[in-house]
Amino acid sequence: MIKICNYHLFFVGALLASTSSVASSSSFDTLAARQEAKPFYHRDIQIGDTTLPFSPASVVIMIISIVMLLRNLLGGPKSSAVASHILVDDTEDAKAKLTAVKKEINDFTKFKGAAQRYSKCPSGKASGGSLGKFTPGMMVPAFDKVIFDKESKVGQVIGPIRTNFGYHLIWIEERDLVE
């Protein structure tokens, strides 16, 4: 390993010596000599008399970064769900209350009615607990975990689930899971 390092040091030293003698013997200034000493992919891009302040390598990295960003933003398929919930405050009897409410609910119409009666969330009063369509990461982690779990069944009451907002009963109306 030491021989390889010495060889590389010798090669770099010889390269620098040759470029410095070229720079001093020609009309190029120090910057031009440094530019010529760099591999082509690290040199600034020159178009005619104009020198752009970036190299081909940095252009490739920028293009790859932009493509990855666009792919994530506009991106491929993502899981999504449409769900409703009933939210009650985190009190001593909240879990027991929701468990009793859960036993009364056997269809979505009854769930929406229960959301209007019991939910502390503004969505509960206005639209029967509807949260609309959302993707993973848009809700709090505990909520997302239940909604996008393969074991959670669509069209059934799930819960009570505890989050930092309180306890929830959840009804998944639609769900599209993408692996």
Tab-separated table of C-alpha atoms in Angstrom:
chain	number	residue	atom	x	y	z
A	1	MET	CA	0.000	0.000	0.000
A	2	ILE	CA	2.885	2.393	0.722
A	3	LYS	CA	4.363	1.766	-2.742
A	4	ILE	CA	1.035	2.644	-4.354
A	5	CYS	CA	0.781	5.841	-2.334
A	6	ASN	CA	4.370	6.782	-3.206
A	7	TYR	CA	3.644	6.078	-6.843
A	8	HIS	CA	0.585	8.305	-6.744
A	9	LEU	CA	2.523	11.053	-4.996
A	10	PHE	CA	5.251	10.803	-7.634
A	11	PHE	CA	2.688	10.916	-10.441
A	12	VAL	CA	0.843	13.918	-8.961
A	13	GLY	CA	4.138	15.710	-8.323
A	14	ALA	CA	5.256	15.120	-11.907
A	15	LEU	CA	1.903	16.295	-13.213
A	16	LEU	CA	2.051	19.477	-11.123
A	17	ALA	CA	5.630	20.156	-12.177
A	18	SER	CA	4.760	19.780	-15.848
A	19	THR	CA	1.710	22.027	-15.581
A	20	SER	CA	3.562	24.668	-13.601
A	21	SER	CA	6.328	24.802	-16.198
A	22	VAL	CA	3.689	25.072	-18.932
A	23	ALA	CA	1.941	27.852	-17.059
A	24	SER	CA	5.111	29.804	-16.442
A	25	SER	CA	6.386	29.390	-19.991
A	26	SER	CA	3.146	30.319	-21.694
A	27	SER	CA	0.919	33.357	-21.517
A	28	PHE	CA	-1.658	31.581	-19.318
A	29	ASP	CA	-2.170	32.959	-15.846
A	30	THR	CA	-2.243	30.815	-12.697
A	31	LEU	CA	-6.000	30.201	-12.911
A	32	ALA	CA	-5.768	28.889	-16.448
A	33	ALA	CA	-2.922	26.593	-15.428
A	34	ARG	CA	-4.969	25.234	-12.539
A	35	GLN	CA	-7.915	24.690	-14.859
A	36	GLU	CA	-5.753	22.742	-17.326
A	37	ALA	CA	-4.315	20.594	-14.537
A	38	LYS	CA	-7.780	19.352	-13.614
A	39	PRO	CA	-9.340	16.327	-15.326
A	40	PHE	CA	-11.791	17.410	-18.056
A	41	TYR	CA	-14.840	16.502	-15.978
A	42	HIS	CA	-13.736	18.877	-13.190
A	43	ARG	CA	-12.896	21.820	-15.462
A	44	ASP	CA	-15.271	24.751	-15.853
A	45	ILE	CA	-17.356	24.496	-19.009
A	46	GLN	CA	-16.163	26.759	-21.811
A	47	ILE	CA	-18.406	27.842	-24.669
A	48	GLY	CA	-16.434	30.038	-27.041
A	49	ASP	CA	-14.905	32.848	-24.965
A	50	THR	CA	-17.414	32.318	-22.149
A	51	THR	CA	-16.502	30.192	-19.132
A	52	LEU	CA	-19.401	28.844	-17.090
A	53	PRO	CA	-18.691	28.472	-13.352
A	54	PHE	CA	-19.469	24.757	-13.176
A	55	SER	CA	-18.019	21.515	-14.446
A	56	PRO	CA	-19.577	18.664	-16.442
A	57	ALA	CA	-19.538	16.558	-13.261
A	58	SER	CA	-21.550	19.169	-11.353
A	59	VAL	CA	-24.029	19.418	-14.251
A	60	VAL	CA	-24.570	15.646	-14.176
A	61	ILE	CA	-25.086	15.745	-10.393
A	62	MET	CA	-27.586	18.616	-10.754
A	63	ILE	CA	-29.540	16.762	-13.453
A	64	ILE	CA	-29.690	13.583	-11.362
A	65	SER	CA	-30.816	15.597	-8.315
A	66	ILE	CA	-33.559	17.358	-10.289
A	67	VAL	CA	-34.808	14.068	-11.745
A	68	MET	CA	-34.910	12.479	-8.280
A	69	LEU	CA	-36.701	15.507	-6.819
A	70	LEU	CA	-39.305	15.515	-9.572
A	71	ARG	CA	-39.779	11.775	-9.247
A	72	ASN	CA	-40.461	12.187	-5.522
A	73	LEU	CA	-42.724	15.209	-5.923
A	74	LEU	CA	-44.707	14.117	-8.947
A	75	GLY	CA	-43.600	10.623	-8.335
A	76	GLY	CA	-44.636	7.185	-8.775
A	77	PRO	CA	-47.623	5.573	-7.215
A	78	LYS	CA	-48.284	6.174	-3.542
A	79	SER	CA	-50.654	4.537	-1.131
A	80	SER	CA	-53.771	6.552	-0.381
A	81	ALA	CA	-56.847	6.262	1.772
A	82	VAL	CA	-60.197	7.909	2.400
A	83	ALA	CA	-61.232	7.679	6.035
A	84	SER	CA	-63.422	9.174	8.736
A	85	HIS	CA	-62.870	9.348	12.471
A	86	ILE	CA	-64.435	10.105	15.810
A	87	LEU	CA	-62.145	11.992	18.196
A	88	VAL	CA	-62.653	12.341	21.939
A	89	ASP	CA	-60.397	13.984	24.507
A	90	ASP	CA	-57.796	11.879	26.297
A	91	THR	CA	-59.587	11.367	29.626
A	92	GLU	CA	-59.841	8.440	32.008
A	93	ASP	CA	-63.119	7.192	30.574
A	94	ALA	CA	-62.470	8.093	26.905
A	95	LYS	CA	-61.329	4.629	25.856
A	96	ALA	CA	-64.305	2.977	27.581
A	97	LYS	CA	-66.687	5.509	26.013
A	98	LEU	CA	-65.342	4.821	22.504
A	99	THR	CA	-65.467	1.070	23.072
A	100	ALA	CA	-69.174	1.404	23.928
A	101	VAL	CA	-69.790	3.621	20.871
A	102	LYS	CA	-67.923	1.109	18.685
A	103	LYS	CA	-70.387	-1.631	19.706
A	104	GLU	CA	-73.323	0.497	18.485
A	105	ILE	CA	-71.826	1.028	15.007
A	106	ASN	CA	-72.385	-1.596	12.350
A	107	ASP	CA	-72.487	0.507	9.175
A	108	PHE	CA	-71.070	3.757	7.840
A	109	THR	CA	-74.284	5.739	8.306
A	110	LYS	CA	-74.267	4.982	12.041
A	111	PHE	CA	-70.555	5.876	12.165
A	112	LYS	CA	-71.240	9.301	10.623
A	113	GLY	CA	-74.081	9.900	13.105
A	114	ALA	CA	-71.850	8.929	16.029
A	115	ALA	CA	-69.128	11.267	14.708
A	116	GLN	CA	-71.596	14.153	14.675
A	117	ARG	CA	-72.711	13.373	18.240
A	118	TYR	CA	-69.442	12.497	19.982
A	119	SER	CA	-66.469	13.830	18.006
A	120	LYS	CA	-64.498	16.844	19.272
A	121	CYS	CA	-62.919	17.336	15.842
A	122	PRO	CA	-64.448	20.023	13.568
A	123	SER	CA	-64.606	17.434	10.757
A	124	GLY	CA	-66.830	15.294	12.994
A	125	LYS	CA	-69.479	17.927	13.434
A	126	ALA	CA	-69.500	19.167	9.866
A	127	SER	CA	-69.083	16.075	7.705
A	128	GLY	CA	-69.534	12.996	9.825
A	129	GLY	CA	-65.849	12.722	10.664
A	130	SER	CA	-64.620	12.715	7.063
A	131	LEU	CA	-60.904	13.361	6.644
A	132	GLY	CA	-60.986	13.118	2.857
A	133	LYS	CA	-58.259	11.475	0.807
A	134	PHE	CA	-54.708	11.414	2.166
A	135	THR	CA	-51.369	9.637	1.715
A	136	PRO	CA	-48.897	8.262	4.263
A	137	GLY	CA	-47.219	11.003	6.271
A	138	MET	CA	-50.138	13.428	6.158
A	139	MET	CA	-51.576	12.249	9.490
A	140	VAL	CA	-49.907	11.653	12.842
A	141	PRO	CA	-47.783	8.458	12.895
A	142	ALA	CA	-50.102	6.359	15.097
A	143	PHE	CA	-53.038	7.204	12.819
A	144	ASP	CA	-51.054	6.462	9.629
A	145	LYS	CA	-49.850	3.163	11.042
A	146	VAL	CA	-53.417	1.933	11.542
A	147	ILE	CA	-54.809	3.287	8.278
A	148	PHE	CA	-52.064	1.864	6.037
A	149	ASP	CA	-51.695	-1.465	7.850
A	150	LYS	CA	-52.709	-4.439	5.689
A	151	GLU	CA	-54.399	-5.995	8.720
A	152	SER	CA	-56.814	-3.047	9.130
A	153	LYS	CA	-59.990	-3.843	7.246
A	154	VAL	CA	-61.816	-1.414	4.992
A	155	GLY	CA	-65.444	-0.809	5.943
A	156	GLN	CA	-65.116	-1.646	9.640
A	157	VAL	CA	-64.660	0.371	12.818
A	158	ILE	CA	-61.053	0.377	14.038
A	159	GLY	CA	-59.963	1.520	17.462
A	160	PRO	CA	-59.891	3.099	19.901
A	161	ILE	CA	-56.495	4.427	18.811
A	162	ARG	CA	-54.579	6.903	20.984
A	163	THR	CA	-52.731	9.860	19.456
A	164	ASN	CA	-51.513	13.161	20.885
A	165	PHE	CA	-54.975	14.608	20.044
A	166	GLY	CA	-56.916	12.008	22.060
A	167	TYR	CA	-58.645	8.723	21.271
A	168	HIS	CA	-60.022	7.908	17.817
A	169	LEU	CA	-62.398	5.463	16.228
A	170	ILE	CA	-61.559	5.134	12.545
A	171	TRP	CA	-63.578	4.001	9.548
A	172	ILE	CA	-61.570	3.369	6.372
A	173	GLU	CA	-63.866	4.060	3.419
A	174	GLU	CA	-61.343	3.358	0.637
A	175	ARG	CA	-57.693	2.397	0.593
A	176	ASP	CA	-55.146	1.812	-2.158
A	177	LEU	CA	-51.980	0.191	-0.797
A	178	VAL	CA	-48.912	0.406	-3.019
A	179	GLU	CA	-45.973	-1.810	-2.141
